[in-house]
GROMACS .gro file of C-alpha atoms in nm:
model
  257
    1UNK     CA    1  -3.748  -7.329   1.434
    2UNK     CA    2  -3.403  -7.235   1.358
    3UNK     CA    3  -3.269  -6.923   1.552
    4UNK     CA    4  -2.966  -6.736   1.427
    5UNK     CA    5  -2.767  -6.536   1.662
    6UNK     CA    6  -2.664  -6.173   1.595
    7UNK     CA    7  -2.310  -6.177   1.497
    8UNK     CA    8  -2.068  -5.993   1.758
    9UNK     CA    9  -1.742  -5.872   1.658
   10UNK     CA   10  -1.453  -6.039   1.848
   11UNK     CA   11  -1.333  -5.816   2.139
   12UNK     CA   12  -0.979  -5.842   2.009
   13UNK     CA   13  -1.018  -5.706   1.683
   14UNK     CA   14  -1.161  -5.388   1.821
   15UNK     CA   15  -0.875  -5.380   2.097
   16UNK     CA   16  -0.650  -5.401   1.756
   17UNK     CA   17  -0.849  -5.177   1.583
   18UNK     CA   18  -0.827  -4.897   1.925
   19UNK     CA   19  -0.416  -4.932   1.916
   20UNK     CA   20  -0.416  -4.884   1.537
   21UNK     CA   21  -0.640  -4.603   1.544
   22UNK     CA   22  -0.410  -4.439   1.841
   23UNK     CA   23  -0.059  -4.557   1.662
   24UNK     CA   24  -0.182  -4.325   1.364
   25UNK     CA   25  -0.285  -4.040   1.591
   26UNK     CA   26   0.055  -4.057   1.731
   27UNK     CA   27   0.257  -4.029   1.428
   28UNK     CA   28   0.061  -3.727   1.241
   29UNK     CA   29   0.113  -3.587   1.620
   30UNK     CA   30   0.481  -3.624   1.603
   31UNK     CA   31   0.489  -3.527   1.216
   32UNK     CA   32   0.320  -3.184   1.326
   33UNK     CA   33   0.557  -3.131   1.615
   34UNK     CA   34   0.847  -3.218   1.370
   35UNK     CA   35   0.734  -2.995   1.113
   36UNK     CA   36   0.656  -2.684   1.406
   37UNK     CA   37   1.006  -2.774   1.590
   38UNK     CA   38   1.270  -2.824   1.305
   39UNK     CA   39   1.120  -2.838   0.991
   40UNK     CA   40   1.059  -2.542   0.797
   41UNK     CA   41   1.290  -2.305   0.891
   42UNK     CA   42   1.392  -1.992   0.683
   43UNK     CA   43   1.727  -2.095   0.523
   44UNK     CA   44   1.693  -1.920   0.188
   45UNK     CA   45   1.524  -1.492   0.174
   46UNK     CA   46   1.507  -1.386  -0.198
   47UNK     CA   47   1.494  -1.002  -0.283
   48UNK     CA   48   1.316  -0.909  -0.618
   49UNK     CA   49   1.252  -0.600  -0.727
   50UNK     CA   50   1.461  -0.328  -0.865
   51UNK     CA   51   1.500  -0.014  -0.609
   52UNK     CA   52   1.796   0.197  -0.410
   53UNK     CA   53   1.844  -0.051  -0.175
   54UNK     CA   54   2.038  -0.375  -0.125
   55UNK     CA   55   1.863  -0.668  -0.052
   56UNK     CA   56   2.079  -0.709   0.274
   57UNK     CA   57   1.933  -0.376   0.366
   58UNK     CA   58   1.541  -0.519   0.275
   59UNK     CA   59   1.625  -0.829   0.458
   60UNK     CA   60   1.771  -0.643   0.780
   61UNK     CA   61   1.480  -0.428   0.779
   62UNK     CA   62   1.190  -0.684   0.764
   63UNK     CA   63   1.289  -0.812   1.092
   64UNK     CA   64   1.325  -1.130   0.921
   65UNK     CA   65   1.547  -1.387   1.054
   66UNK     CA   66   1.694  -1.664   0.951
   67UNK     CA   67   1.632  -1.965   1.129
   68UNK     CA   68   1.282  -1.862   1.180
   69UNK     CA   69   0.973  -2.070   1.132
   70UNK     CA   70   0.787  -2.052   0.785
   71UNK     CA   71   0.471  -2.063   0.914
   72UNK     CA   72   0.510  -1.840   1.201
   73UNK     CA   73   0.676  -1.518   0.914
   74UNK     CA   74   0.469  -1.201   1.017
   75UNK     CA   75   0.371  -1.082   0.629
   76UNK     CA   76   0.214  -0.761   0.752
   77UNK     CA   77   0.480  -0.676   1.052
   78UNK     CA   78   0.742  -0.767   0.791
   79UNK     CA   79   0.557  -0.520   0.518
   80UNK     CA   80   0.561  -0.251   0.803
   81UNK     CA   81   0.909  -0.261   0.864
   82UNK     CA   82   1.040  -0.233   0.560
   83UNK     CA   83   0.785   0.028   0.384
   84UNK     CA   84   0.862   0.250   0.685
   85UNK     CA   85   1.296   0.175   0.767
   86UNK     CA   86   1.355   0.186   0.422
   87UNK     CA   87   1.080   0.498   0.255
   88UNK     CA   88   1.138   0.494  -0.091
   89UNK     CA   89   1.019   0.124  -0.090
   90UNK     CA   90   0.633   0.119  -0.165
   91UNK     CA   91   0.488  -0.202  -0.183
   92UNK     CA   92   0.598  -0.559   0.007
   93UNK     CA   93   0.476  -0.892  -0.098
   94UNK     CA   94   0.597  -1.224   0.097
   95UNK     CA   95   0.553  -1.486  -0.027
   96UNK     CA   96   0.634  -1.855   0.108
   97UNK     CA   97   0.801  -2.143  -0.062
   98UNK     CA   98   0.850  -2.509   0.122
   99UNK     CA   99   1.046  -2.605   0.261
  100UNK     CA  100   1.262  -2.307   0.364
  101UNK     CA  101   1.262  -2.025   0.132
  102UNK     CA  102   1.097  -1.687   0.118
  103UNK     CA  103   1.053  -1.450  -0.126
  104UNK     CA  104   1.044  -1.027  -0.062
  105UNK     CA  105   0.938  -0.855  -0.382
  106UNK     CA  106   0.939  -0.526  -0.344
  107UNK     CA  107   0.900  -0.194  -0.545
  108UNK     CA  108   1.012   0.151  -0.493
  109UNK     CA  109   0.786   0.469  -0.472
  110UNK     CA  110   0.871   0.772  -0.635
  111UNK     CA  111   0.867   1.153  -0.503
  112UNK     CA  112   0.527   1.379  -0.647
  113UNK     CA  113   0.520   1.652  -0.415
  114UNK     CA  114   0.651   1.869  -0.150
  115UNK     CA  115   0.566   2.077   0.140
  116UNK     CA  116   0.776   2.347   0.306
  117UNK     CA  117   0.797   2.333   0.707
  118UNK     CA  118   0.999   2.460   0.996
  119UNK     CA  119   1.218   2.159   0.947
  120UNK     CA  120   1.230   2.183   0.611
  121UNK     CA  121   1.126   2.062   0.264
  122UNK     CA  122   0.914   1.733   0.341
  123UNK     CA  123   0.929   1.516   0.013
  124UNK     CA  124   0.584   1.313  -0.011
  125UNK     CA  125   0.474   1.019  -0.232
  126UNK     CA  126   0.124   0.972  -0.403
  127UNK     CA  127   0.057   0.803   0.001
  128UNK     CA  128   0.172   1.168   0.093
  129UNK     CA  129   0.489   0.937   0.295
  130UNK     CA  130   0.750   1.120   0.386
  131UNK     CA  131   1.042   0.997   0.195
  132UNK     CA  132   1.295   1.214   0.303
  133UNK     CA  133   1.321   1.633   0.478
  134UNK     CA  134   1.547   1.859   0.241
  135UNK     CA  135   1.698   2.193   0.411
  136UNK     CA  136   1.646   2.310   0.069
  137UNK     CA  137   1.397   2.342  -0.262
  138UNK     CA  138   1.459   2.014  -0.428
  139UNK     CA  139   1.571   2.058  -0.795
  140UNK     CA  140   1.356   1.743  -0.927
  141UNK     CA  141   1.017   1.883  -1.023
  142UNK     CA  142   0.774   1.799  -0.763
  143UNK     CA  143   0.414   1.954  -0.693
  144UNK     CA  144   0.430   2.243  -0.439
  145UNK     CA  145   0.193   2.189  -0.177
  146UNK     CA  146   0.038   2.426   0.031
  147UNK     CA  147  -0.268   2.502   0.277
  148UNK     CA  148  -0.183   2.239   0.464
  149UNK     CA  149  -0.161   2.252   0.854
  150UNK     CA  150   0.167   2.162   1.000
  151UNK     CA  151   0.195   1.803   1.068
  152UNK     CA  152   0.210   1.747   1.419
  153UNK     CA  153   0.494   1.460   1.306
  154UNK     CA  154   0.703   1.482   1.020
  155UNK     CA  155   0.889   1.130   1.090
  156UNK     CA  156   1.062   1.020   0.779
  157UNK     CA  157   0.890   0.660   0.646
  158UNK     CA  158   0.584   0.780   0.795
  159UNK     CA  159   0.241   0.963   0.645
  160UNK     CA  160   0.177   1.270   0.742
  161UNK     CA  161   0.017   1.337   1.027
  162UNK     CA  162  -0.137   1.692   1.071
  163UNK     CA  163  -0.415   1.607   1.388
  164UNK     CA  164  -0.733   1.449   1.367
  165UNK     CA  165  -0.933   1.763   1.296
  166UNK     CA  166  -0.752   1.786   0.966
  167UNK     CA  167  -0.768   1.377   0.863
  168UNK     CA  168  -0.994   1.487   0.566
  169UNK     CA  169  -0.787   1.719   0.445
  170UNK     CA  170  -0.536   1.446   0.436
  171UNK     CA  171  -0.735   1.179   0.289
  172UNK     CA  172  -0.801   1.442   0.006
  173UNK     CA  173  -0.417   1.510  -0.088
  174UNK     CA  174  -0.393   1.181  -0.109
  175UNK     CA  175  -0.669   1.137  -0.332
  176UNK     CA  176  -0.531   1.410  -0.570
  177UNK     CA  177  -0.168   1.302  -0.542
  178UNK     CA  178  -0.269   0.931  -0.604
  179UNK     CA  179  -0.502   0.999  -0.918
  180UNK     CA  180  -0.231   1.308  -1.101
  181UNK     CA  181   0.034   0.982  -1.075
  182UNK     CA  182  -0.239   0.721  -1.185
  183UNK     CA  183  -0.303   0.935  -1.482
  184UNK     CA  184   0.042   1.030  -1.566
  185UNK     CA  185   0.027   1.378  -1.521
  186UNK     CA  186   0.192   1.438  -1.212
  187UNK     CA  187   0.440   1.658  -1.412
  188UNK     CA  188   0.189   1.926  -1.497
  189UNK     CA  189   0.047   2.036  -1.230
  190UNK     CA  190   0.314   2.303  -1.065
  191UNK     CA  191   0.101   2.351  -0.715
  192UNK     CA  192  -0.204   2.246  -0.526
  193UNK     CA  193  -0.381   2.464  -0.260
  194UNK     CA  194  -0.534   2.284   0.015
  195UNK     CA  195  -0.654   2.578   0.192
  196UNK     CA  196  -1.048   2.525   0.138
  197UNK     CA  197  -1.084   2.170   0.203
  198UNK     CA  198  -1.418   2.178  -0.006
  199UNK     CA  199  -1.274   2.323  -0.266
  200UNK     CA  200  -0.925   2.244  -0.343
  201UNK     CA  201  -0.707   2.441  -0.647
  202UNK     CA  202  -0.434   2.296  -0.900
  203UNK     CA  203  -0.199   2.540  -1.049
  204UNK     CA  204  -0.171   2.341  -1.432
  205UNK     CA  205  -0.024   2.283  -1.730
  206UNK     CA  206   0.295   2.513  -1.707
  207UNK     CA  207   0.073   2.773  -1.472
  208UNK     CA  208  -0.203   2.823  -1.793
  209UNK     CA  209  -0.514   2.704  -1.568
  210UNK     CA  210  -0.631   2.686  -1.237
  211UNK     CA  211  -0.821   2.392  -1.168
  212UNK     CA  212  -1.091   2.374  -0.909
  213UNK     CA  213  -1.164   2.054  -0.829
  214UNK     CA  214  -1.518   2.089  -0.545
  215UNK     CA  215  -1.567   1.858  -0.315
  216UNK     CA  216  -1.398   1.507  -0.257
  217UNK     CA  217  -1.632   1.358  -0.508
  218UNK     CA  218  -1.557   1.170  -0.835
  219UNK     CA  219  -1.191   1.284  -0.824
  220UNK     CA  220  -1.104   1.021  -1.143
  221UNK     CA  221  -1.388   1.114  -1.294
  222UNK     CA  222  -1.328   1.500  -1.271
  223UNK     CA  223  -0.948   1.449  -1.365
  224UNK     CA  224  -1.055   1.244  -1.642
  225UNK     CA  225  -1.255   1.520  -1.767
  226UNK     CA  226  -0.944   1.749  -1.743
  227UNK     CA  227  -0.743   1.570  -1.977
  228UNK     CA  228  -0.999   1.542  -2.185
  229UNK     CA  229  -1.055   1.925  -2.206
  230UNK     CA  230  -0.710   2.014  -2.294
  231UNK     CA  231  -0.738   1.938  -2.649
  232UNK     CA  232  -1.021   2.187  -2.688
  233UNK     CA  233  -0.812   2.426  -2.590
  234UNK     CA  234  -0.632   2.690  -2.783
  235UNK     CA  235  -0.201   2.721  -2.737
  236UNK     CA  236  -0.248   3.038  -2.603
  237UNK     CA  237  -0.553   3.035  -2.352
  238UNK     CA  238  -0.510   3.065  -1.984
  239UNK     CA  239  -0.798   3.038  -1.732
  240UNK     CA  240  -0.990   2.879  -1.488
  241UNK     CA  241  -1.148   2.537  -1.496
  242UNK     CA  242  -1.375   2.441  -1.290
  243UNK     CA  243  -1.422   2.097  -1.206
  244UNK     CA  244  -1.668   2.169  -0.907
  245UNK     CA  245  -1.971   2.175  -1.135
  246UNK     CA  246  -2.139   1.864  -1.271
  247UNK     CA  247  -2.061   2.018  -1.634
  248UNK     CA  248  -1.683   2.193  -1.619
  249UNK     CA  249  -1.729   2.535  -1.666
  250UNK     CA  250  -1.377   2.742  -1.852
  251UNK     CA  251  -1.301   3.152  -1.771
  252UNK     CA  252  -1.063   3.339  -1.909
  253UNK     CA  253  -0.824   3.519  -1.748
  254UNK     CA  254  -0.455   3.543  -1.673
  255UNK     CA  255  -0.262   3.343  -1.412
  256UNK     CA  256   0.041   3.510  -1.239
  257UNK     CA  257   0.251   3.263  -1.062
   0.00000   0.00000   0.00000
């Protein structure tokens, strides 16, 4: 009877195998620590995008250093900085390229409204960011707001803040500023009264209409439906729209400013 013996791999091969194994460990190890240590450093920051500012003053303001790791780049401290150092910059993307370059793109925001305090004129974006305090009535046309509480700070680079008890009243400026710009019509509406919270008013189209526009419901929609109304209308009507109602209801009347 013939008897065949199980076959048993020779103890130095798998010693051999063990060191190879480890001697590979050892150099992706030391290619990491390389590549956290002294590779990929920042050694080239590109500014795109066309706005008031140098892009010395963009790269001094993101906190950005060269020298500094490509991987370790805080995107959203970075975005911070510069959105709220430099306020008539709006948007920040960063965006990595190996082995040592970043990019900044950036884009500037533009003035819509603003609102008169003890310190001044605040001028707002569509975020309702401060982008700068006047001492006097700006002569760009912006959107007069009003109704709104003080803001308890008024720090330029920064949204408004007027207190917790008024966030919604906040959140719904900057619904209305955000859709008038979306829409492109930013430029007619002269005022907008924040006084009822539930139902806010636009002074419109060269101070013809008042606009009610209800609750914070279906703003687009509701806006939408503005523009869309115009056209009906006659050169010579003034009035109220109301936007409130499911179906927009018009009354005649006139405006004084």
């Amino acid at each position: 009877m013939e008897y065949n013996r199980p076959y048993r791999r020779p103890r130095r091969k798998r010693r051999r195998s063990f060191l190879g194994r480890f001697l590979t460990f050892a150099v992706i190890c030391l290619i990491l620590f390389l590549g956290v240590t002294v590779f990929f450093r920042v050694g080239v920051i590109d500014v795109e995008g066309e706005t008031r500012y140098t892009a010395a003053e963009v790269i001094e303001a993101s906190g950005i250093a060269f020298g500094d790791h490509l991987f370790f780049v805080n995107d959203e401290a970075a975005d911070r900085a510069i959105r709220s150092s430099l306020p008539y910059i709006g948007r920040v993307e960063v965006r990595r390229h190996f082995p040592n370059r970043l990019t900044v793109t950036v884009a500037e925001t533009l003035p819509v409204a603003r609102l008169q305090t003890a310190d001044g004129y605040l001028i707002l974006d569509r975020d309702a960011k401060v982008l700068e305090i006047a001492a006097t009535v700006p002569l760009v046309r912006l959107i007069e707001v009003i109704g709104m509480p003080m803001p308890i700070s008024s720090e330029v680079g920064e949204i408004l803040a007027p207190g917790e008890e008024d966030a919604d009243k906040l959140r719904y400026l900057q619904d209305i500023l955000g859709t008038v710009s979306t829409l492109g019509i930013a430029n007619d509406v002269s005022r907008i009264d924040m006084t009822d919270l539930y139902d806010p008013v636009m002074l419109y189209y060269n101070g013809r209409f008042l606009v009610r526009l209800g609750p914070n419901r279906n703003l687009h929609h509701k806006m939408n439906m503005l523009v869309s109304i115009l056209p009906t209308m006659d050169e010579h009507d003034t009035g109220t729209i109301d936007l409130s109602l499911e179906q927009p209801s018009f009354r005649y009347h006139v405006i004084a400013d």
